[in-house]
Short mmCIF file of C-alpha atoms in Angstrom, two decimals:
data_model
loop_
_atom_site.label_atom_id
_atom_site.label_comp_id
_atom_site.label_asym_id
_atom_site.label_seq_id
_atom_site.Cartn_x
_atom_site.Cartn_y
_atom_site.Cartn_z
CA UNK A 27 58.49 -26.38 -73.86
CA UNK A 28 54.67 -26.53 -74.20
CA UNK A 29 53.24 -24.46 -71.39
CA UNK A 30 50.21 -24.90 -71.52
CA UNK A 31 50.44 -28.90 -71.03
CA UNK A 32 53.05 -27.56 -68.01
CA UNK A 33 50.01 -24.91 -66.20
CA UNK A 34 47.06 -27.15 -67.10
CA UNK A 35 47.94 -29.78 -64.31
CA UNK A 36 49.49 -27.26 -61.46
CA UNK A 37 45.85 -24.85 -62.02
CA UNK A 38 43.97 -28.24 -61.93
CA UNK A 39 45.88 -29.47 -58.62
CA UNK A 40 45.36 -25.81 -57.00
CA UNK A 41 41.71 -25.66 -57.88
CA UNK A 42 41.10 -29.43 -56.32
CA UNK A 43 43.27 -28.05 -53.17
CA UNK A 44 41.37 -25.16 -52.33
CA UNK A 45 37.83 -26.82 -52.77
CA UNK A 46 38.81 -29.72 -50.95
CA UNK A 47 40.66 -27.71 -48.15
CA UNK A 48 37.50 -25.93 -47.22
CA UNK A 49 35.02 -28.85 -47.82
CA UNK A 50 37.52 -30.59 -45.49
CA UNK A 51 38.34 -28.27 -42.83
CA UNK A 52 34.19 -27.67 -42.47
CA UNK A 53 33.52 -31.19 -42.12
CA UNK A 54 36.78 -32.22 -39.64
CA UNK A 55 35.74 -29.15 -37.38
CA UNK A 56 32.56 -29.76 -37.02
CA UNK A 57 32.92 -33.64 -36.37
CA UNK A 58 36.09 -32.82 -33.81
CA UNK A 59 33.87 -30.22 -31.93
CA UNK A 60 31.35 -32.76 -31.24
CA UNK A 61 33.90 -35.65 -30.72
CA UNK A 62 36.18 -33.60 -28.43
CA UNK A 63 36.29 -34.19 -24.59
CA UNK A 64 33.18 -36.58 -25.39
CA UNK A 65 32.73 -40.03 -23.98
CA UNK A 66 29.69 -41.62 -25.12
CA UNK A 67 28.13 -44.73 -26.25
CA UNK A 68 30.27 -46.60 -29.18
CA UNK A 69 32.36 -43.66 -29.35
CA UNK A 70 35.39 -45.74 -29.92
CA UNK A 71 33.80 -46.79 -33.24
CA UNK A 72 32.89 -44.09 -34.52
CA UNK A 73 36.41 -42.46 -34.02
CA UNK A 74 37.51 -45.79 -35.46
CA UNK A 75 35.58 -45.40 -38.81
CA UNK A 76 36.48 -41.21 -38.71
CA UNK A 77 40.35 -42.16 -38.74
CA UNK A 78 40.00 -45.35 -40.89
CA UNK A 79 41.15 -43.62 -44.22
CA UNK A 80 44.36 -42.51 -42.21
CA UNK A 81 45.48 -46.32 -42.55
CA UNK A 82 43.77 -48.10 -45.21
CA UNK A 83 46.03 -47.62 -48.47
CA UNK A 84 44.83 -45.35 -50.48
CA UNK A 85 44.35 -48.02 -53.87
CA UNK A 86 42.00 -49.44 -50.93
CA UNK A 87 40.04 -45.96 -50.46
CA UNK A 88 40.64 -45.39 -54.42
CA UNK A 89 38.63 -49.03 -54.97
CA UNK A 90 36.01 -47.84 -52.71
CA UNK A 91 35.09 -44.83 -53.56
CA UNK A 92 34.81 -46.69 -57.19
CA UNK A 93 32.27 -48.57 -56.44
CA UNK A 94 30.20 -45.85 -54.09
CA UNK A 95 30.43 -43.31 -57.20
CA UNK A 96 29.84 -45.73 -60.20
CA UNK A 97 27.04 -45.44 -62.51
CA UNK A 98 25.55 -48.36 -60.16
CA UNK A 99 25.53 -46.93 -56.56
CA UNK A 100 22.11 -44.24 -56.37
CA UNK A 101 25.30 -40.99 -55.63
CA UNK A 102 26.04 -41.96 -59.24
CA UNK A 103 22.88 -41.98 -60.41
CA UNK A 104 21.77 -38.72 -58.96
CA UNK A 105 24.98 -37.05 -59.63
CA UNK A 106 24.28 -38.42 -63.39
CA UNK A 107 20.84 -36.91 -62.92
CA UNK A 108 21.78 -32.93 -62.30
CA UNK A 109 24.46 -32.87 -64.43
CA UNK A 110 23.96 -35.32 -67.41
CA UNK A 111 27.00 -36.57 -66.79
CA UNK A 112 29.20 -39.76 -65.09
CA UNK A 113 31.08 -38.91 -61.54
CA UNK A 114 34.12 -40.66 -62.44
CA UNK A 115 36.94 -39.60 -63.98
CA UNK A 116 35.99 -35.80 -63.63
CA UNK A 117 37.68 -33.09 -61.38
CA UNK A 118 34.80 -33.63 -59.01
CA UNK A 119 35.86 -37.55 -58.05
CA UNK A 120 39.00 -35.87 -57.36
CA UNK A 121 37.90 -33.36 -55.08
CA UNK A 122 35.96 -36.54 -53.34
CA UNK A 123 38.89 -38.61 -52.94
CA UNK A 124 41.09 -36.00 -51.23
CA UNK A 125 38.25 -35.18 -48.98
CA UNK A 126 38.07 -38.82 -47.66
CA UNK A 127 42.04 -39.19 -47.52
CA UNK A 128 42.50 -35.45 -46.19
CA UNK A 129 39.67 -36.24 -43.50
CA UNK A 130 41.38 -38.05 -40.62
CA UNK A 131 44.67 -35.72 -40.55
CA UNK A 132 42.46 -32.78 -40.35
CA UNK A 133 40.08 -34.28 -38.04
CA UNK A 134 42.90 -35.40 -35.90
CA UNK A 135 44.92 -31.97 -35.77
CA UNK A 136 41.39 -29.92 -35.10
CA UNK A 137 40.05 -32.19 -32.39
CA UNK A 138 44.18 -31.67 -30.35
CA UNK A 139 43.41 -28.23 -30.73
CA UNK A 140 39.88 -28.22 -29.49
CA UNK A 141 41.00 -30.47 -26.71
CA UNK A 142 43.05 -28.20 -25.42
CA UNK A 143 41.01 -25.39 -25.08
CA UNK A 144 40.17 -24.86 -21.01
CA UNK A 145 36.75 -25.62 -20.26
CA UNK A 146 36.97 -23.45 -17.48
CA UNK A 147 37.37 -20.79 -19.96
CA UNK A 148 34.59 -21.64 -21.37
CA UNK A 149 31.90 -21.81 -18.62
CA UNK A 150 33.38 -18.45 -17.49
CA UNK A 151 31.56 -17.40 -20.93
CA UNK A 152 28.66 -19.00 -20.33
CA UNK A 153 28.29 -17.79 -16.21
CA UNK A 154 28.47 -13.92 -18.19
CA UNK A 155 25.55 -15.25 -20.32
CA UNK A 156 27.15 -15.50 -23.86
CA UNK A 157 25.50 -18.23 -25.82
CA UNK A 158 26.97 -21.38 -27.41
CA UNK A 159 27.66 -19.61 -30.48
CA UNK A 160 29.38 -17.00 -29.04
CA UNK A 161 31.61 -19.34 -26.76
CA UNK A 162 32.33 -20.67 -30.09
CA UNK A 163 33.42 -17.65 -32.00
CA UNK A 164 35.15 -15.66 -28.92
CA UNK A 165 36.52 -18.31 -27.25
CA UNK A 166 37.03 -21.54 -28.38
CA UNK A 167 38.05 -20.47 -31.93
CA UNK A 168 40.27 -17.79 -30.77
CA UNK A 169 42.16 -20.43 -28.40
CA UNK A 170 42.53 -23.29 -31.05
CA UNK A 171 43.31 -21.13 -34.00
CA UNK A 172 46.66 -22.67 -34.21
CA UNK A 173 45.47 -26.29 -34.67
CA UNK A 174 42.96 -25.17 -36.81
CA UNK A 175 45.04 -23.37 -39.37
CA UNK A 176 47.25 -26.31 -39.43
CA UNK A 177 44.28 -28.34 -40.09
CA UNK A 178 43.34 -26.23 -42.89
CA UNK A 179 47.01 -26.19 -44.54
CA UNK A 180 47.11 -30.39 -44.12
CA UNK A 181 43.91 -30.69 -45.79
CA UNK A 182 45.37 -28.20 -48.45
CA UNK A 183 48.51 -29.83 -48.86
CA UNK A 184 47.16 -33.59 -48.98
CA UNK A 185 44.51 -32.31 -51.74
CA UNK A 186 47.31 -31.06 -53.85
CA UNK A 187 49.50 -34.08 -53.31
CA UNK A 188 46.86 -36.63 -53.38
CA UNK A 189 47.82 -39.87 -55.75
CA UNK A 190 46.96 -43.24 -55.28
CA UNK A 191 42.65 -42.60 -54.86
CA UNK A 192 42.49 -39.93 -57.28
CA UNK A 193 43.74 -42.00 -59.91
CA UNK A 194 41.86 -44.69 -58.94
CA UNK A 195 38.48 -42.32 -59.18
CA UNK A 196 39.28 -39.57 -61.39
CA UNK A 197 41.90 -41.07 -63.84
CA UNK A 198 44.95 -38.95 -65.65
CA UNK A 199 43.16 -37.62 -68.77
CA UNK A 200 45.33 -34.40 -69.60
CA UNK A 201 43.40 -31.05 -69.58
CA UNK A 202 40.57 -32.87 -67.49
CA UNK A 203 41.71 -34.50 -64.32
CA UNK A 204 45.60 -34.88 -64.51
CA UNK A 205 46.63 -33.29 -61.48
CA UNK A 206 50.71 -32.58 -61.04
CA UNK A 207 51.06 -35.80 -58.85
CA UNK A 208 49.93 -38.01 -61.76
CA UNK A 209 51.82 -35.83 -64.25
CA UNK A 210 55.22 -36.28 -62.41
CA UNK A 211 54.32 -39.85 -62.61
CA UNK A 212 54.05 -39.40 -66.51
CA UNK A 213 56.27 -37.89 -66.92
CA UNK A 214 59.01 -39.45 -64.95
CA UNK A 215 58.16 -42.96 -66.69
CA UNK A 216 58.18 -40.97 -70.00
CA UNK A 217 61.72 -39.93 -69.31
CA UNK A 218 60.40 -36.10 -69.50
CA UNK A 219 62.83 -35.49 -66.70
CA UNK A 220 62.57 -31.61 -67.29
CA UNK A 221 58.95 -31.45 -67.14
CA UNK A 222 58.81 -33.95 -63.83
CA UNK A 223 61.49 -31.17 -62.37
CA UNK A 224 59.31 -28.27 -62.86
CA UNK A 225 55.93 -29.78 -61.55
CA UNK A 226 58.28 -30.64 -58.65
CA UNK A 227 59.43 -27.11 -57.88
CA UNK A 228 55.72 -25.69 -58.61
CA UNK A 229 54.01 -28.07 -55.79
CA UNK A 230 57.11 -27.23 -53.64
CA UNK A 231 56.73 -23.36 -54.32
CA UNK A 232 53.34 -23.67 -53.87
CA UNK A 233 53.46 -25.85 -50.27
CA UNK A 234 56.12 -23.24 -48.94
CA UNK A 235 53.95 -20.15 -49.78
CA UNK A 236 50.99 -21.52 -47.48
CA UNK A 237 53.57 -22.69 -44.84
CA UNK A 238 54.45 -19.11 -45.01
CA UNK A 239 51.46 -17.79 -44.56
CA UNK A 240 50.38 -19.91 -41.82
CA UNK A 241 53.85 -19.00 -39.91
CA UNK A 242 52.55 -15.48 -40.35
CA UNK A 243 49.06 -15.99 -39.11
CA UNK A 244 50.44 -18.25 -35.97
#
């Protein structure tokens, strides 16, 4: 048993979950806030393009994101800049594709939670002269924590399982940007049923331990 080519893909997956769980959860929550209890001018297509990754497949999101981050589109090219490097096929294309896929689940379970908080709470707040941020952080937080630490935990778990984009983006080179999804695959079609076993029992280990947590915290 080589362990190092067993903890190179589950520290790789972990690292892309965390990173894209809080790039994630900051961008959903701040897009649900504003979208939540809101009627406005093409509103309906903007919530249509928000949730549009929630039902394209995700080779289609994969192909996409292909062509925004080649060495043709100008994020390429100024990625390519900085870093003297290509976007593709590195751990950062990864982190990008389970952004886009993670977005609308997040989004989704934030905006329910925001939506739910009484706005009769909140002008109560207001009438007692607290400011916008401080309705924010002592009221409306407080009240939708649940939603938004399920939010976080979905945009956790879909980074660490993400498959079909990521591998469309960032490839399966091992020690670089195999994750444990693509490994299982691997592995499985390698007939390394051992090695597919024990990736599956790390991402379940790992999934149950932030359930946990989040049980805790609720």
């Amino acid at each position: 048993m080589n362990w190092s080519e067993f903890l190179a893909p589950v520290g790789l997956s972990i690292k892309i979950a965390v990173v894209t769980s809080i790039i994630v959860f900051v961008l959903a929550s701040a897009a649900a806030k504003v979208m939540a209890g809101r009627k406005f001018p093409g509103y309906n297509l903007v919530e249509t393009v928000l949730l549009l990754p929630l039902v394209l497949p995700p080779t289609v999101v994969g192909f996409v994101l292909l062509v925004l981050l080649g060495r043709r589109s100008w994020v390429g090219r100024l990625y390519e800049q900085f870093t003297e490097q290509t976007l593709l096929f590195t751990w950062v294309a990864a982190v990008i594709a389970s952004v886009v896929v993670a977005f609308p689940l997040v989004y989704r379970t934030v905006k329910a939670g925001f939506e739910g908080v009484e706005k009769e709470l909140e002008d109560a707040a207001r009438a007692q002269g607290a400011s916008e941020l401080q309705v924010l952080r002592y009221v409306t937080l407080p009240l939708a924590g649940r939603s938004l630490s399920a939010g976080f935990v979905l945009g956790f778990a879909r980074g660490l399982g993400e498959f079909g984009a990521t591998l469309m983006v960032a490839g399966n080179i091992p020690g670089r940007t195999q994750t444990v999804p693509t490994a299982i695959y691997v592995a499985v079609d390698g007939g390394n049923m051992t090695l597919a076993w024990l990736w599956v029992g790390s991402i379940i280990v790992i999934s149950s331990i932030m359930l946990m947590f989040v049980n805790r915290r609720s």
